[in-house]
mmCIF file of C-alpha atoms in Angstrom:
data_model
loop_
_atom_site.group_PDB
_atom_site.id
_atom_site.type_symbol
_atom_site.label_atom_id
_atom_site.label_comp_id
_atom_site.label_asym_id
_atom_site.label_seq_id
_atom_site.Cartn_x
_atom_site.Cartn_y
_atom_site.Cartn_z
ATOM 1 C CA MET A 45 -81.149 7.957 24.137
ATOM 2 C CA LEU A 46 -78.562 5.243 23.418
ATOM 3 C CA LEU A 47 -74.616 6.645 23.007
ATOM 4 C CA PRO A 48 -72.802 5.507 20.100
ATOM 5 C CA TYR A 49 -71.005 2.660 21.471
ATOM 6 C CA GLN A 50 -74.263 1.317 23.122
ATOM 7 C CA ARG A 51 -75.982 1.331 19.798
ATOM 8 C CA LYS A 52 -73.187 -0.352 18.295
ATOM 9 C CA ILE A 53 -72.720 -3.098 20.517
ATOM 10 C CA SER A 54 -76.795 -3.665 20.545
ATOM 11 C CA ASP A 55 -76.528 -3.760 16.673
ATOM 12 C CA PHE A 56 -73.693 -6.273 16.918
ATOM 13 C CA ILE A 57 -75.497 -8.819 19.144
ATOM 14 C CA PHE A 58 -78.820 -8.473 17.311
ATOM 15 C CA ASP A 59 -77.185 -9.217 13.992
ATOM 16 C CA SER A 60 -75.542 -12.229 15.786
ATOM 17 C CA VAL A 61 -78.604 -13.676 17.409
ATOM 18 C CA SER A 62 -80.865 -12.818 13.997
ATOM 19 C CA GLY A 63 -77.681 -14.731 12.001
ATOM 20 C CA ALA A 64 -77.726 -17.765 14.447
ATOM 21 C CA PHE A 65 -81.794 -17.869 13.914
ATOM 22 C CA ASN A 66 -81.534 -17.646 10.035
ATOM 23 C CA LEU A 67 -78.908 -20.328 10.019
ATOM 24 C CA ASN A 68 -80.671 -22.118 13.009
ATOM 25 C CA GLU A 69 -77.554 -22.319 14.727
ATOM 26 C CA LYS A 70 -77.139 -22.427 18.437
ATOM 27 C CA ARG A 71 -75.217 -19.261 19.651
ATOM 28 C CA CYS A 72 -74.361 -17.811 23.048
ATOM 29 C CA ASN A 73 -73.714 -14.065 23.201
ATOM 30 C CA ILE A 74 -72.271 -12.682 26.320
ATOM 31 C CA LEU A 75 -72.528 -8.681 27.276
ATOM 32 C CA SER A 76 -69.668 -8.037 29.747
ATOM 33 C CA ALA A 77 -69.289 -4.270 30.743
ATOM 34 C CA VAL A 78 -68.219 -2.338 33.682
ATOM 35 C CA THR A 79 -70.876 -0.742 36.163
ATOM 36 C CA GLY A 80 -72.503 2.316 34.310
ATOM 37 C CA ALA A 81 -71.896 1.218 30.765
ATOM 38 C CA GLY A 82 -75.596 0.897 30.114
ATOM 39 C CA LYS A 83 -75.811 -3.137 30.092
ATOM 40 C CA THR A 84 -79.534 -2.771 30.776
ATOM 41 C CA VAL A 85 -80.195 -0.121 28.318
ATOM 42 C CA ILE A 86 -78.242 -2.149 25.838
ATOM 43 C CA LEU A 87 -79.916 -5.276 26.255
ATOM 44 C CA THR A 88 -83.342 -3.798 26.466
ATOM 45 C CA ARG A 89 -82.716 -2.227 23.012
ATOM 46 C CA ILE A 90 -81.796 -5.945 21.765
ATOM 47 C CA ILE A 91 -84.964 -7.358 23.298
ATOM 48 C CA ASP A 92 -87.139 -4.373 21.539
ATOM 49 C CA LEU A 93 -85.197 -5.094 18.269
ATOM 50 C CA ILE A 94 -85.915 -8.791 18.360
ATOM 51 C CA ILE A 95 -89.783 -8.053 19.172
ATOM 52 C CA ASN A 96 -90.211 -5.521 16.322
ATOM 53 C CA SER A 97 -87.890 -7.877 13.726
ATOM 54 C CA HIS A 98 -89.023 -10.637 11.741
ATOM 55 C CA LEU A 99 -87.674 -12.748 14.783
ATOM 56 C CA GLY A 100 -90.632 -11.741 17.107
ATOM 57 C CA LYS A 101 -93.449 -10.599 14.441
ATOM 58 C CA ASN A 102 -96.356 -12.575 15.115
ATOM 59 C CA LYS A 103 -94.977 -14.614 17.854
ATOM 60 C CA GLU A 104 -95.352 -15.055 21.655
ATOM 61 C CA ILE A 105 -91.650 -14.348 23.316
ATOM 62 C CA CYS A 106 -90.594 -14.530 26.725
ATOM 63 C CA PHE A 107 -87.548 -13.235 28.056
ATOM 64 C CA PHE A 108 -86.211 -13.932 31.686
ATOM 65 C CA TRP A 109 -84.242 -11.168 33.306
ATOM 66 C CA VAL A 110 -82.501 -12.777 36.237
ATOM 67 C CA SER A 111 -80.612 -11.478 39.314
ATOM 68 C CA ASN A 112 -80.329 -12.636 43.068
ATOM 69 C CA ASP A 113 -81.047 -8.990 44.171
ATOM 70 C CA PRO A 114 -84.719 -7.765 44.507
ATOM 71 C CA HIS A 115 -83.484 -3.929 44.612
ATOM 72 C CA LEU A 116 -81.946 -4.608 41.189
ATOM 73 C CA ASN A 117 -84.779 -6.290 39.666
ATOM 74 C CA LYS A 118 -86.968 -3.398 40.311
ATOM 75 C CA GLN A 119 -84.112 -1.036 39.216
ATOM 76 C CA SER A 120 -83.873 -2.930 35.980
ATOM 77 C CA LYS A 121 -87.684 -3.122 35.529
ATOM 78 C CA ASP A 122 -87.740 0.656 35.418
ATOM 79 C CA LYS A 123 -85.226 1.231 33.158
ATOM 80 C CA ILE A 124 -86.786 -1.450 30.882
ATOM 81 C CA LYS A 125 -90.105 0.594 30.979
ATOM 82 C CA LEU A 126 -87.912 3.770 30.450
ATOM 83 C CA HIS A 127 -86.450 2.549 27.316
ATOM 84 C CA CYS A 128 -88.680 0.070 25.635
ATOM 85 C CA ASN A 129 -92.441 0.808 25.210
ATOM 86 C CA THR A 130 -92.997 -2.567 23.564
ATOM 87 C CA LEU A 131 -92.930 -4.113 27.109
ATOM 88 C CA GLU A 132 -93.950 -1.337 29.484
ATOM 89 C CA ASN A 133 -97.133 -3.304 30.297
ATOM 90 C CA ASN A 134 -95.948 -6.538 30.239
ATOM 91 C CA LEU A 135 -93.093 -6.539 33.024
ATOM 92 C CA VAL A 136 -93.541 -8.925 35.813
ATOM 93 C CA ILE A 137 -90.991 -9.281 38.980
ATOM 94 C CA LEU A 138 -91.163 -12.542 40.189
ATOM 95 C CA ASP A 139 -89.836 -13.078 44.082
ATOM 96 C CA ASN A 140 -88.603 -16.124 45.838
#
């Protein structure tokens, strides 16, 4: 369950991505938040919104989640599986 501010920022970023796609623009969205703010949950919701919207319907989409910490990669994968049923069986961790 997302907190109201997490839902608000994920909707805002999704709308920005969707708007850029519809206008054929290049746009960079950056999410910066303090530890514990729920960045993984917010980005997971954005991914889920993209996959289940007109942006992702009937398309093969790949998202890369990058960090330099194997523990953080596993932690992120577990959170994504918990919060996004769309991806639960399609998550792969690539090691060095």
